[in-house]
Amino acid sequence: MLSAETIARSGRRLGHTVLVMPETGSTNDELRGRAEVGAPEGLVLVAETQTRGRGRLGRTWVSPAGKNLAMSVLLRPRLPAEHSFRLTLLAGVAVAETLAQGYGLEPRIKWPNDVLVRGRKLCGILAEMKTTGGALDYLVLGIGVNLNLRPEDLPEELRTIATSVAAELGRPVAREEFARNLLEAIEARYLSLEAGHWPEVLAAWHRWAAIQGQEVTVETGSGLIQGLVRGVDEDGALRVVDRRTQAECRILAGDVQYVRAAKPSL
Ligand code: BTN
């Protein structure tokens, strides 16, 4: 069982209080419940296993018990609601920084905030918020990272599309230490966002995403768009120049696939 004391960061903005639950439906739901009754910013909730773990776009997040990190962080930023996407992008940057600086991996962010290594997903982020009168009341940052997951723990169909830190390093990782490192990275970027350094966060996101000029297809829910990526704008929307119409589309939600250049036929 994870140790809350080992993850907690006394006196810091995020993670001053950490609750570890052996099992819950979803750490995001659990933390939202606490946010509704006035829990303070920086409260962190971690679960060994989730029975209703949720992903983006209504998907399920599956993570075997005791292997990975399923963590939600409560933020109460003084930001207009339309800037909430900044926190979603910031979380992806913090995960990429943690993986690179602490574990020597070469991560890449896939818009909006999946984190992949060698093209395989090892982290997903689900940010959920409540707004009042156009301002953010609170935002729950839900982060799932595959840490000690082995390929054989996954259903066959996921083995080629998912990976974990341990699978990439060839050794197990200390889950509490990873959680602490990640909270440290989120806090550093969060404080810098608060201090007005959003352009730096966005620039870091673009560096980790390496998506500008890439050809992609995006399933938007209202159709498939294929084209070249211009980048991500101030609101976190993906700007893609549609190959067919040459018009620029702003995409707010969807699934991105990179289109590989066709191999020359011999
Ligand atoms: C995605 O890739 O679609 C996002 C996955 C987010 C999973 C995390 S695990 C902790 C938190 N609790 C949840 O129910 N979901 C997020």
PDB file of N, CA and C and ligand atoms in Angstrom, residues 26-28 50 52-56 59 61 69-72 114 121 123-126 142-144, ligand 1:
ATOM      1  N   SER A  26     -13.503   6.603  -8.483  1.00  0.00           N
ATOM      2  CA  SER A  26     -12.577   7.413  -9.275  1.00  0.00           C
ATOM      3  C   SER A  26     -12.003   8.471  -8.348  1.00  0.00           C
ATOM      4  N   THR A  27     -10.684   8.641  -8.368  1.00  0.00           N
ATOM      5  CA  THR A  27     -10.077   9.651  -7.486  1.00  0.00           C
ATOM      6  C   THR A  27     -10.598  11.050  -7.850  1.00  0.00           C
ATOM      7  N   ASN A  28     -10.918  11.272  -9.138  1.00  0.00           N
ATOM      8  CA  ASN A  28     -11.462  12.575  -9.517  1.00  0.00           C
ATOM      9  C   ASN A  28     -12.821  12.812  -8.857  1.00  0.00           C
ATOM     10  N   GLN A  50      -9.020   1.821  -8.830  1.00  0.00           N
ATOM     11  CA  GLN A  50     -10.276   2.537  -9.073  1.00  0.00           C
ATOM     12  C   GLN A  50     -11.247   1.567  -9.743  1.00  0.00           C
ATOM     13  N   ARG A  52     -14.146   2.684 -11.078  1.00  0.00           N
ATOM     14  CA  ARG A  52     -14.771   3.402 -12.197  1.00  0.00           C
ATOM     15  C   ARG A  52     -13.829   4.498 -12.692  1.00  0.00           C
ATOM     16  N   GLY A  53     -12.550   4.127 -12.908  1.00  0.00           N
ATOM     17  CA  GLY A  53     -11.560   5.092 -13.377  1.00  0.00           C
ATOM     18  C   GLY A  53     -12.005   5.657 -14.723  1.00  0.00           C
ATOM     19  N   ARG A  54     -11.941   6.963 -14.857  1.00  0.00           N
ATOM     20  CA  ARG A  54     -12.456   7.600 -16.073  1.00  0.00           C
ATOM     21  C   ARG A  54     -11.345   8.257 -16.878  1.00  0.00           C
ATOM     22  N   GLY A  55     -11.508   8.216 -18.208  1.00  0.00           N
ATOM     23  CA  GLY A  55     -10.581   8.888 -19.103  1.00  0.00           C
ATOM     24  C   GLY A  55     -11.288  10.010 -19.845  1.00  0.00           C
ATOM     25  N   ARG A  56     -10.571  10.622 -20.758  1.00  0.00           N
ATOM     26  CA  ARG A  56     -11.176  11.683 -21.578  1.00  0.00           C
ATOM     27  C   ARG A  56     -12.258  11.093 -22.469  1.00  0.00           C
ATOM     28  N   ARG A  59     -14.271   7.823 -21.785  1.00  0.00           N
ATOM     29  CA  ARG A  59     -13.675   6.490 -21.794  1.00  0.00           C
ATOM     30  C   ARG A  59     -13.389   5.981 -20.384  1.00  0.00           C
ATOM     31  N   TRP A  61     -10.697   4.277 -17.679  1.00  0.00           N
ATOM     32  CA  TRP A  61      -9.249   4.199 -17.449  1.00  0.00           C
ATOM     33  C   TRP A  61      -8.988   2.950 -16.628  1.00  0.00           C
ATOM     34  N   LEU A  69       0.114   4.785 -10.758  1.00  0.00           N
ATOM     35  CA  LEU A  69      -0.267   5.958  -9.979  1.00  0.00           C
ATOM     36  C   LEU A  69      -1.600   6.464 -10.512  1.00  0.00           C
ATOM     37  N   ALA A  70      -2.592   6.524  -9.635  1.00  0.00           N
ATOM     38  CA  ALA A  70      -3.883   7.145  -9.969  1.00  0.00           C
ATOM     39  C   ALA A  70      -4.054   8.254  -8.943  1.00  0.00           C
ATOM     40  N   MET A  71      -3.885   9.480  -9.390  1.00  0.00           N
ATOM     41  CA  MET A  71      -3.777  10.590  -8.438  1.00  0.00           C
ATOM     42  C   MET A  71      -4.614  11.776  -8.917  1.00  0.00           C
ATOM     43  N   SER A  72      -5.277  12.433  -7.983  1.00  0.00           N
ATOM     44  CA  SER A  72      -5.993  13.662  -8.317  1.00  0.00           C
ATOM     45  C   SER A  72      -5.511  14.780  -7.396  1.00  0.00           C
ATOM     46  N   ASP A 114      -1.895  13.513 -23.500  1.00  0.00           N
ATOM     47  CA  ASP A 114      -1.403  12.145 -23.291  1.00  0.00           C
ATOM     48  C   ASP A 114       0.108  12.239 -23.298  1.00  0.00           C
ATOM     49  N   LYS A 121       1.521   4.985 -25.028  1.00  0.00           N
ATOM     50  CA  LYS A 121       0.994   5.845 -23.964  1.00  0.00           C
ATOM     51  C   LYS A 121       1.382   5.316 -22.592  1.00  0.00           C
ATOM     52  N   CYS A 123       0.799   7.797 -19.855  1.00  0.00           N
ATOM     53  CA  CYS A 123       0.091   8.686 -18.919  1.00  0.00           C
ATOM     54  C   CYS A 123      -1.106   9.336 -19.604  1.00  0.00           C
ATOM     55  N   GLY A 124      -2.197   9.418 -18.856  1.00  0.00           N
ATOM     56  CA  GLY A 124      -3.375  10.152 -19.325  1.00  0.00           C
ATOM     57  C   GLY A 124      -3.805  11.136 -18.255  1.00  0.00           C
ATOM     58  N   ILE A 125      -4.385  12.248 -18.678  1.00  0.00           N
ATOM     59  CA  ILE A 125      -4.759  13.305 -17.726  1.00  0.00           C
ATOM     60  C   ILE A 125      -6.211  13.715 -17.986  1.00  0.00           C
ATOM     61  N   LEU A 126      -6.966  13.784 -16.905  1.00  0.00           N
ATOM     62  CA  LEU A 126      -8.366  14.202 -17.007  1.00  0.00           C
ATOM     63  C   LEU A 126      -8.581  15.369 -16.050  1.00  0.00           C
ATOM     64  N   GLY A 142      -6.708  15.061 -12.666  1.00  0.00           N
ATOM     65  CA  GLY A 142      -6.611  13.603 -12.470  1.00  0.00           C
ATOM     66  C   GLY A 142      -5.536  13.049 -13.386  1.00  0.00           C
ATOM     67  N   ILE A 143      -4.573  12.374 -12.783  1.00  0.00           N
ATOM     68  CA  ILE A 143      -3.421  11.909 -13.555  1.00  0.00           C
ATOM     69  C   ILE A 143      -3.235  10.412 -13.331  1.00  0.00           C
ATOM     70  N   GLY A 144      -3.185   9.688 -14.414  1.00  0.00           N
ATOM     71  CA  GLY A 144      -2.919   8.246 -14.330  1.00  0.00           C
ATOM     72  C   GLY A 144      -1.601   7.963 -15.032  1.00  0.00           C
TER      73      GLY A 144
HETATM   74  C1  BTN B   1      -7.168   9.692 -20.527  1.00  0.00           C
HETATM   75  O1  BTN B   1      -6.094   9.340 -21.005  1.00  0.00           O
HETATM   76  O2  BTN B   1      -8.228   9.569 -21.172  1.00  0.00           O
HETATM   77  C2  BTN B   1      -7.217  10.296 -19.150  1.00  0.00           C
HETATM   78  C3  BTN B   1      -7.025   9.261 -18.084  1.00  0.00           C
HETATM   79  C4  BTN B   1      -7.038   9.855 -16.682  1.00  0.00           C
HETATM   80  C5  BTN B   1      -6.923   8.799 -15.605  1.00  0.00           C
HETATM   81  C6  BTN B   1      -6.793   9.390 -14.245  1.00  0.00           C
HETATM   82  S1  BTN B   1      -6.377   8.180 -13.028  1.00  0.00           S
HETATM   83  C7  BTN B   1      -6.679   9.336 -11.760  1.00  0.00           C
HETATM   84  C8  BTN B   1      -7.917  10.118 -12.157  1.00  0.00           C
HETATM   85  N1  BTN B   1      -9.132   9.439 -11.766  1.00  0.00           N
HETATM   86  C9  BTN B   1      -9.863   9.067 -12.828  1.00  0.00           C
HETATM   87  O3  BTN B   1     -10.972   8.474 -12.766  1.00  0.00           O
HETATM   88  N2  BTN B   1      -9.254   9.440 -13.955  1.00  0.00           N
HETATM   89  C10 BTN B   1      -8.013  10.119 -13.689  1.00  0.00           C
END
